[in-house]
Coordinates of C-alpha atoms in Angstrom, one line a residue:
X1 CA -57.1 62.1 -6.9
X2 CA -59.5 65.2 -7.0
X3 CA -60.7 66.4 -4.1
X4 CA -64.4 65.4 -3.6
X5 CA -66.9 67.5 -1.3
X6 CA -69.0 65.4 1.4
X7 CA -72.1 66.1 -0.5
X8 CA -70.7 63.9 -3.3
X9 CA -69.7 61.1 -0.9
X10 CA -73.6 61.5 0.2
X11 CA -75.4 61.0 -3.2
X12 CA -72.9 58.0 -4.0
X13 CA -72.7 56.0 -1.3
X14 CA -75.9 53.9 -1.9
X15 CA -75.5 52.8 -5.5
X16 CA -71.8 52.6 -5.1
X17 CA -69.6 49.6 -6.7
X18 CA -67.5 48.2 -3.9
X19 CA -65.4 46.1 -7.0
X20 CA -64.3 49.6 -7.9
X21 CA -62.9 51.3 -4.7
X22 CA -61.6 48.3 -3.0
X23 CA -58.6 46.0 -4.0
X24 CA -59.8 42.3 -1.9
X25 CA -63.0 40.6 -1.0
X26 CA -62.2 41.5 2.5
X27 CA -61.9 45.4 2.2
X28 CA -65.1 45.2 -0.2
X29 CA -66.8 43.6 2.9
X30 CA -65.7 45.9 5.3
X31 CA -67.0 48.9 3.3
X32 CA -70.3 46.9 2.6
X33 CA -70.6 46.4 7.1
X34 CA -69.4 50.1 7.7
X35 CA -72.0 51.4 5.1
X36 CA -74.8 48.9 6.4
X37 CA -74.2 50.5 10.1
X38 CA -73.3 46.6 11.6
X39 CA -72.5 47.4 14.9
X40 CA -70.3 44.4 15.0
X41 CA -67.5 46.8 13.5
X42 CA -66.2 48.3 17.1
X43 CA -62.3 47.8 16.2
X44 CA -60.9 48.3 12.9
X45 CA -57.4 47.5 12.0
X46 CA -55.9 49.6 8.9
X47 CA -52.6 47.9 7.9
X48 CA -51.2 46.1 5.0
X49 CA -52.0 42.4 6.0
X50 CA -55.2 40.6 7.0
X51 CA -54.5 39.6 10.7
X52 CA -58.3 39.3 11.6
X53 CA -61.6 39.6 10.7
X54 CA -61.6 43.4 10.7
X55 CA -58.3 43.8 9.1
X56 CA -58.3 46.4 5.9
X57 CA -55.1 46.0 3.8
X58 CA -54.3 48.8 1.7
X59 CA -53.4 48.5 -1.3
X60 CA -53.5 49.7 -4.7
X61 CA -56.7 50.4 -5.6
X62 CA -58.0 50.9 -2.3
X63 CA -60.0 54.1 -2.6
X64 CA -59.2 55.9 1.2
X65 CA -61.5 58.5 0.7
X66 CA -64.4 56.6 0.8
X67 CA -63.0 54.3 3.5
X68 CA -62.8 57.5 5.2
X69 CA -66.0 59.0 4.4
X70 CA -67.8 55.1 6.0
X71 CA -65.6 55.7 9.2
X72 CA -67.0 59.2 9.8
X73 CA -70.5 58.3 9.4
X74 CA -70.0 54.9 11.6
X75 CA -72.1 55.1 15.0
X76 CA -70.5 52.0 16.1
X77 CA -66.9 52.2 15.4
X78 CA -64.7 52.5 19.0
X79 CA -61.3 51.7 17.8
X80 CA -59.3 52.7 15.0
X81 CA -55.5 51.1 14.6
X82 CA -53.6 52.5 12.3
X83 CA -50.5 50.4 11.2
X84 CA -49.5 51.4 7.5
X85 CA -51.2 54.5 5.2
X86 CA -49.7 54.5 1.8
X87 CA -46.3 55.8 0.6
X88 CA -46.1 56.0 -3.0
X89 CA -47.5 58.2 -5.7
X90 CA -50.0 60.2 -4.9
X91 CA -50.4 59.2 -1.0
X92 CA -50.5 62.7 0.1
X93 CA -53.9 63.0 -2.2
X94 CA -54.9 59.5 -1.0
X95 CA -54.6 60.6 3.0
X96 CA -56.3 63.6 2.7
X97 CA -59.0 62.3 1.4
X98 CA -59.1 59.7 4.0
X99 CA -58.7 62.3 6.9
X100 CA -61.3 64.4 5.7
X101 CA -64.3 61.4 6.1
X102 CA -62.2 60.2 9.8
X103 CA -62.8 64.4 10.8
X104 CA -66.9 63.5 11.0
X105 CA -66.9 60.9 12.8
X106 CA -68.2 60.9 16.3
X107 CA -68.1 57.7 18.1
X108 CA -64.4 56.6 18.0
X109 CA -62.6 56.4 21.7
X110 CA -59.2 55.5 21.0
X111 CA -56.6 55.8 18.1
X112 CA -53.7 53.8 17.6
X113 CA -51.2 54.8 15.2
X114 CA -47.7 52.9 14.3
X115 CA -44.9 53.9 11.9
X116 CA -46.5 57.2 11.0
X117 CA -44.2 59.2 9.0
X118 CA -44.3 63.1 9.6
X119 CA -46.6 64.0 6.7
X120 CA -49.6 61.2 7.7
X121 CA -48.8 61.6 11.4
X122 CA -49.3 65.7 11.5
X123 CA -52.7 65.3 9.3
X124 CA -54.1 62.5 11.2
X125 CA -53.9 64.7 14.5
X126 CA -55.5 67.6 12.8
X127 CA -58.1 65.3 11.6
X128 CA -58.5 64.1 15.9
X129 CA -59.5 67.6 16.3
X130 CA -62.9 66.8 15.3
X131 CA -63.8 63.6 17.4
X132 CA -64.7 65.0 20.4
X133 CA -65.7 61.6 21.6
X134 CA -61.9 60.6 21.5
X135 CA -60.4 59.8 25.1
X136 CA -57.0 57.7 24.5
X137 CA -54.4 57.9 22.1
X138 CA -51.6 55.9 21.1
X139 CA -48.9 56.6 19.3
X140 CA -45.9 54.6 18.6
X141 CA -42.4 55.2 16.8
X142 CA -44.3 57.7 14.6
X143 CA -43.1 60.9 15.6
X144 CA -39.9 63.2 14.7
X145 CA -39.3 65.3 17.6
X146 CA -41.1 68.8 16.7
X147 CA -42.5 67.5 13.4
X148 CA -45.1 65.2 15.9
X149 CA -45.2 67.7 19.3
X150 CA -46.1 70.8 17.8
X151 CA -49.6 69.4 16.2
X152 CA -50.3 67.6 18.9
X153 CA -49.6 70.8 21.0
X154 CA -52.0 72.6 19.1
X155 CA -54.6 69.0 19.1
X156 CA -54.4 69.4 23.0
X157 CA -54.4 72.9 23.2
X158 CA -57.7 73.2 21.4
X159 CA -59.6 72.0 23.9
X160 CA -61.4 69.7 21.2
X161 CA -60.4 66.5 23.1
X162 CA -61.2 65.6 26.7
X163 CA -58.4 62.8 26.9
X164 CA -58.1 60.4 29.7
X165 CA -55.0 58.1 28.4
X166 CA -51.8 59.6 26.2
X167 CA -49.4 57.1 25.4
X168 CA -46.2 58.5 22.9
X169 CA -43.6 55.4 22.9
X170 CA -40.5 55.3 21.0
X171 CA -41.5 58.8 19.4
X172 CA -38.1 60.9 19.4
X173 CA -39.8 63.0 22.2
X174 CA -37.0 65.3 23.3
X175 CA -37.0 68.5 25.9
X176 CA -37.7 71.0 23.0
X177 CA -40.3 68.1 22.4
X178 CA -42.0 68.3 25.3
X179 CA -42.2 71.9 25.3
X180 CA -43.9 71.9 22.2
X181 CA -47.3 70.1 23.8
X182 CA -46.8 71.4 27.6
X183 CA -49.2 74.0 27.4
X184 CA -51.6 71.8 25.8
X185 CA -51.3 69.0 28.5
X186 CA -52.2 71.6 30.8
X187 CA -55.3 72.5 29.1
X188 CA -56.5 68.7 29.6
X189 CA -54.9 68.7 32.6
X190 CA -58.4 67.8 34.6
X191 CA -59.2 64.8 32.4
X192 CA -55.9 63.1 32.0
X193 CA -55.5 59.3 34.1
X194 CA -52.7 58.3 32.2
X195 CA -49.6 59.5 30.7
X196 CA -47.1 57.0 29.2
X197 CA -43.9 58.8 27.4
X198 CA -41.3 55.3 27.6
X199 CA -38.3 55.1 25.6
X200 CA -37.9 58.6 24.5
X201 CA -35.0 61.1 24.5
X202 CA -36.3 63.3 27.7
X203 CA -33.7 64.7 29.7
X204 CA -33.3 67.0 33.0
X205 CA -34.9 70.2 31.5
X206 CA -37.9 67.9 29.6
X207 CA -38.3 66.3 33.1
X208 CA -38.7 69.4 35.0
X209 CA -40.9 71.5 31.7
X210 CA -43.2 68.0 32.4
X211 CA -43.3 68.4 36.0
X212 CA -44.6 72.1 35.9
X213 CA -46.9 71.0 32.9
X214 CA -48.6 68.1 35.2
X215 CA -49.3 70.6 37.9
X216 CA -52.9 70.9 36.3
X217 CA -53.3 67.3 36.0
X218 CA -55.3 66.5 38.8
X219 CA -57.0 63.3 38.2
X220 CA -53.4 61.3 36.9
X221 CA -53.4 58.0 38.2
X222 CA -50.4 56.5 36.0
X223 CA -47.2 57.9 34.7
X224 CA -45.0 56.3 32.8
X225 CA -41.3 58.0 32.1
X226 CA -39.6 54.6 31.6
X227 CA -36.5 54.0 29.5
X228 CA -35.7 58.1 29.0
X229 CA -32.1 58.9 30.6
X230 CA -32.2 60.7 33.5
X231 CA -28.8 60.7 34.6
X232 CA -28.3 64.2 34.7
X233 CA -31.5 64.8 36.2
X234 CA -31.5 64.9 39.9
X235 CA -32.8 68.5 39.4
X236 CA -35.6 67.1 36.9
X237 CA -36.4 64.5 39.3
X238 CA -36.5 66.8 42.5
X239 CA -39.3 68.7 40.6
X240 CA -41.0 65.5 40.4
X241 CA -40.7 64.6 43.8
X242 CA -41.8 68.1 45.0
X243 CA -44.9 67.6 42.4
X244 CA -45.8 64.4 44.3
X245 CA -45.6 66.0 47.2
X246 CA -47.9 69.2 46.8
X247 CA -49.9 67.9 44.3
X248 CA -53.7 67.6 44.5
X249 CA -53.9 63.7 43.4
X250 CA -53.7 60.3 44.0
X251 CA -50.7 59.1 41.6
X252 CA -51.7 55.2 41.7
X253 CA -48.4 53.9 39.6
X254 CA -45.1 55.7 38.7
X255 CA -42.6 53.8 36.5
X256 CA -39.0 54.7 35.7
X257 CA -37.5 51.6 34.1
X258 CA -34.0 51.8 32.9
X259 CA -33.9 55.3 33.1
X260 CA -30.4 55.3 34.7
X261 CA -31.0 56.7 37.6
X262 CA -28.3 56.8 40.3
X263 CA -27.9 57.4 44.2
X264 CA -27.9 61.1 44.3
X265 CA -31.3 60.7 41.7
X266 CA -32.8 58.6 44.2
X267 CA -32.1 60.3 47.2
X268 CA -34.2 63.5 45.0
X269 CA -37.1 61.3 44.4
X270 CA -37.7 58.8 47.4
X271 CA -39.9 60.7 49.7
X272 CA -42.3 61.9 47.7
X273 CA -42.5 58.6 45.3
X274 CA -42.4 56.2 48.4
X275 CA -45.5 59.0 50.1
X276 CA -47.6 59.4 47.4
X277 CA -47.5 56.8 45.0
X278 CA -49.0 53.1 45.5
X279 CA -47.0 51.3 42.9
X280 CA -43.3 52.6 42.0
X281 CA -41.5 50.6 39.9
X282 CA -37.1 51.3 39.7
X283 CA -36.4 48.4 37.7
X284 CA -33.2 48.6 35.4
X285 CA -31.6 51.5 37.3
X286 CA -28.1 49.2 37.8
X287 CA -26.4 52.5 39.2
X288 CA -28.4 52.5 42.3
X289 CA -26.1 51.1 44.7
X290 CA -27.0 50.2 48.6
X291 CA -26.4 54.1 49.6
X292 CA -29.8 54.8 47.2
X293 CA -31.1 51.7 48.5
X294 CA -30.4 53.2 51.9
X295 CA -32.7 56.5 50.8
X296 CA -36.0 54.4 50.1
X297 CA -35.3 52.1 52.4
X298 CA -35.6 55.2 55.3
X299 CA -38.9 56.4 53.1
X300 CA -40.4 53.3 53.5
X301 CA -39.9 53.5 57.5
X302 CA -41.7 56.7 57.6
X303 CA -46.0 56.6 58.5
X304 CA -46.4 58.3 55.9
X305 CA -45.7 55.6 53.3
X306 CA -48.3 54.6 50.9
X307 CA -46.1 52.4 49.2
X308 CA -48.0 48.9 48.7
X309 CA -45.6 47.5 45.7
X310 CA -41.9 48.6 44.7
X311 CA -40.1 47.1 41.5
X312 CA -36.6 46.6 41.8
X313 CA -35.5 44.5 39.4
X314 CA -32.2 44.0 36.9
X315 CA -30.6 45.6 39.5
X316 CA -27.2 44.3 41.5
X317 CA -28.7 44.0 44.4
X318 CA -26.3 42.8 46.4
X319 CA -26.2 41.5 50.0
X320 CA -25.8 45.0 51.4
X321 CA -28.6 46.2 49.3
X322 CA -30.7 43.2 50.7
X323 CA -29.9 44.4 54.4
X324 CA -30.2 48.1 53.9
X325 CA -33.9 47.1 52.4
X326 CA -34.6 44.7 55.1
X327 CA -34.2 47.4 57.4
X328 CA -36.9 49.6 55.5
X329 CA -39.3 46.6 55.8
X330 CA -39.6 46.6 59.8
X331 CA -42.4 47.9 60.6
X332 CA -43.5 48.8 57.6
X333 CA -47.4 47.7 57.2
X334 CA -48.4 48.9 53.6
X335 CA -45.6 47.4 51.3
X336 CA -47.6 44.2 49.9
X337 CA -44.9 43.4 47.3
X338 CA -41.4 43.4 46.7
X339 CA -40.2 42.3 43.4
X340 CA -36.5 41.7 42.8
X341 CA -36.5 39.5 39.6
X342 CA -34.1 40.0 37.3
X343 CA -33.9 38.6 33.7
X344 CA -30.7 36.8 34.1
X345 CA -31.9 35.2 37.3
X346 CA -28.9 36.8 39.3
X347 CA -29.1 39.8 41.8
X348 CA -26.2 39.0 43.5
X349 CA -28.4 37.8 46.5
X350 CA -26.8 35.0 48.6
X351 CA -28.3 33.4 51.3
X352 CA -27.1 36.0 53.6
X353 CA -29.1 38.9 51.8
X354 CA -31.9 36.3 51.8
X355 CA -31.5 35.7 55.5
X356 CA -31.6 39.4 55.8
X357 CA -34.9 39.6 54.3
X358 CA -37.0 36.8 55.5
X359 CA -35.9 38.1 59.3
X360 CA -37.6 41.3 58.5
X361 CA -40.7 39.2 57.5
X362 CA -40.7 37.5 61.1
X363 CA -38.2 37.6 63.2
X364 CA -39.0 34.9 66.6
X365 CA -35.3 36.3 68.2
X366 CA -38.3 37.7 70.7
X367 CA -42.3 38.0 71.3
X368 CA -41.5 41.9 70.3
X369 CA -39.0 41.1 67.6
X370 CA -42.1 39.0 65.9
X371 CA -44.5 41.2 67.1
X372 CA -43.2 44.7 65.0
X373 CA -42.3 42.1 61.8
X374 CA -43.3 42.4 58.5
X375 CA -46.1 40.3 58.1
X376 CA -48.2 41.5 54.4
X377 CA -45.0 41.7 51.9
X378 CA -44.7 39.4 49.4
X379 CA -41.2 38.6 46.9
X380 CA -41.2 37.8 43.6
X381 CA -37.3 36.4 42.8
X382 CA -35.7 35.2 40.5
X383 CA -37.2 32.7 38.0
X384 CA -40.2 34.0 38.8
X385 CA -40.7 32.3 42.0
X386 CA -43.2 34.2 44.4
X387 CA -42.4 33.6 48.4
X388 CA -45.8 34.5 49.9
X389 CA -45.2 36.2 53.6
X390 CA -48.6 36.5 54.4
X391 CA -47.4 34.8 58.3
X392 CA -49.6 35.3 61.1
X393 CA -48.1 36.1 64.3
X394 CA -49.4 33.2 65.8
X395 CA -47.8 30.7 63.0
X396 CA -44.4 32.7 63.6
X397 CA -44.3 31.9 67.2
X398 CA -45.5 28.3 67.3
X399 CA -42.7 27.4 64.8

């Protein structure tokens, strides 16, 4: 495919036969729309089948240049999902030509970009460079450690997007990884509201080269860290307590699902988790025993606490857990929920855990006993049943 300058994607696009740069009905409609300006065209899915009406399936002879050039010039266009750009002979040619017409465009929001091999995946972030409309991005399993981080490093650092949401799942993010974009998540820093990095490869020196990177990030709301293995990172996780702590911002959800976690990590993070975050979810962590349990269970004593939900599920519990975090929950007036499901239905709660628990929630042994209960927490337990413990004082007494 020769490359073709803008000016000839201008004189064309008029008088030009749809039958020949499209290879369905479909696609040839979608170019038609996209031409036409119908702002009906605010999502656009690129993949390889037609899953709904604004599906394009690539295929052979599907000419991506000019499905490029009709993105650019779309007013209308808000979301772009990229699931599949082509792989065989001459797919290089094909992409470039494709990035050259996304580079103009100026009204797309989000991307979303799945499987992206390293050669589509690098030219598709210098194309982002452009779209300084663009607030979220979302990438999944498409990067390969440095071959993804370093040009979107250089994306960030440029200063050419303001984005509010960065979500990199199942990328092969490592520490050298995250070193590679750190300076450029401090150059957004200000913007930024949510940063979701789950099931990566992240360990105690990516954890603490994050930490020092988020110092900028002001206006995060949501972190997202889930499913990375942090076993060896009570240091890494010390920095993010002490972040939490100092920081200038109002962190509203931090989740560290199955990120193996143990007692000595927890005792790290619980104080500035349980202070400054409203939603905190431990979930998975099965090496927290009752002596962690024991750590947020004295954070969540303290007036400082702005703890309103904590997520502790797939997590052997035990009865001794369920006691240690009873204790936690007297007095405590800003925990609203308390979830302790577990996949398997079993927690290793008996009725004595239970008992625990529910005392905590109102205890009548005495007018001051029920008085300094736990009246606003509510459980959700196994097999998703939720115990509501909204109880009234009055309602405790009388019974």
């Amino acid at each position: 495919m020769d490359r073709r300058s803008y000016s000839y994607y201008e004189a064309n696009a008029a008088d030009i036969s749809f039958e020949d740069i499209t290879s369905s009905e479909q696609n040839k409609q979608i170019l038609r729309r996209l031409r036409d300006g119908d702002d009906k065209i605010s999502e656009l899915r690129l993949g390889m089948h037609n899953c709904y009406q604004f599906s394009f399936s690539i295929r052979k002879g599907d000419d991506l240049g000019w499905l490029g050039y009709f993105i650019g010039n779309s007013e209308y266009l808000r979301v772009l999902n990229i699931h599949y750009l082509p792989e065989d002979e001459g797919g290089e040619q094909q992409i470039d030509a494709f990035m050259f017409g996304l580079a103009r465009n100026q009204s797309i929001r989000r991307i979303r970009a799945y499987h992206l091999r390293g050669y589509e995946s690098t030219a598709l972030l210098r194309a982002l460079g452009n779209l300084s409309l663009l607030e979220e991005l979302d990438y999944r399993w498409s990067f390969s450690t440095l071959d993804g981080c370093s040009p979107l490093g250089t994306l960030l650092e440029s200063g050419a997007c303001k984005l509010k949401k960065i979500h990199l799942m199942s990328s092969n993010i490592d520490d050298d990884g995250v070193a590679a974009f750190a300076n450029g998540l401090r150059s957004i820093g200000p913007f930024l509201r949510e940063l979701l990095l789950p099931d990566n490869s992240i360990g105690n020196e990516g954890l603490s080269t994050l930490v020092t990177a988020l110092e900028s990030c002001t206006s995060l709301e949501r972190l997202d860290l889930s499913d990375n293995d942090f076993s060896l990172a009570t240091a890494g996780l010390g920095s993010l307590s002490g972040w939490l702590q100092t920081a200038v911002l109002n962190l509203n959800e931090l989740s560290l699902r199955y990120c193996a976690i143990n007692d000595e990590g927890v005792q790290t993070l619980a104080e500035g988790a349980t202070n400054h975050c409203k939603d905190l979810n431990l979930s998975g962590n099965d090496s927290i025993t009752a002596l962690g349990l024991r750590y947020l269970s004295t954070s969540l004593q303290s007036n400082s606490c702005r703890l309103e939900k904590l997520c502790l599920g797939d997590m052997n519990i035990g009865d001794d857990g369920a006691e240690v975090l009873a204790r936690g929950l007297i007095g405590n007036k800003v925990l609203r929920c308390l979830e302790l499901r577990d996949d398997e239905g079993d927690i290793a709660i008996t009725h004595v855990g239970w008992s625990a628990l529910f005392t905590a929630l109102c205890d009548t042994s005495s007018v001051n006993n029920t008085y300094l209960s736990n009246h606003t927490v509510h459980f959700e337990e196994p097999y998703e049943t939720k115990i509501l413990m909204k109880v009234k004082v009055l309602s405790c007494t009388s019974s």
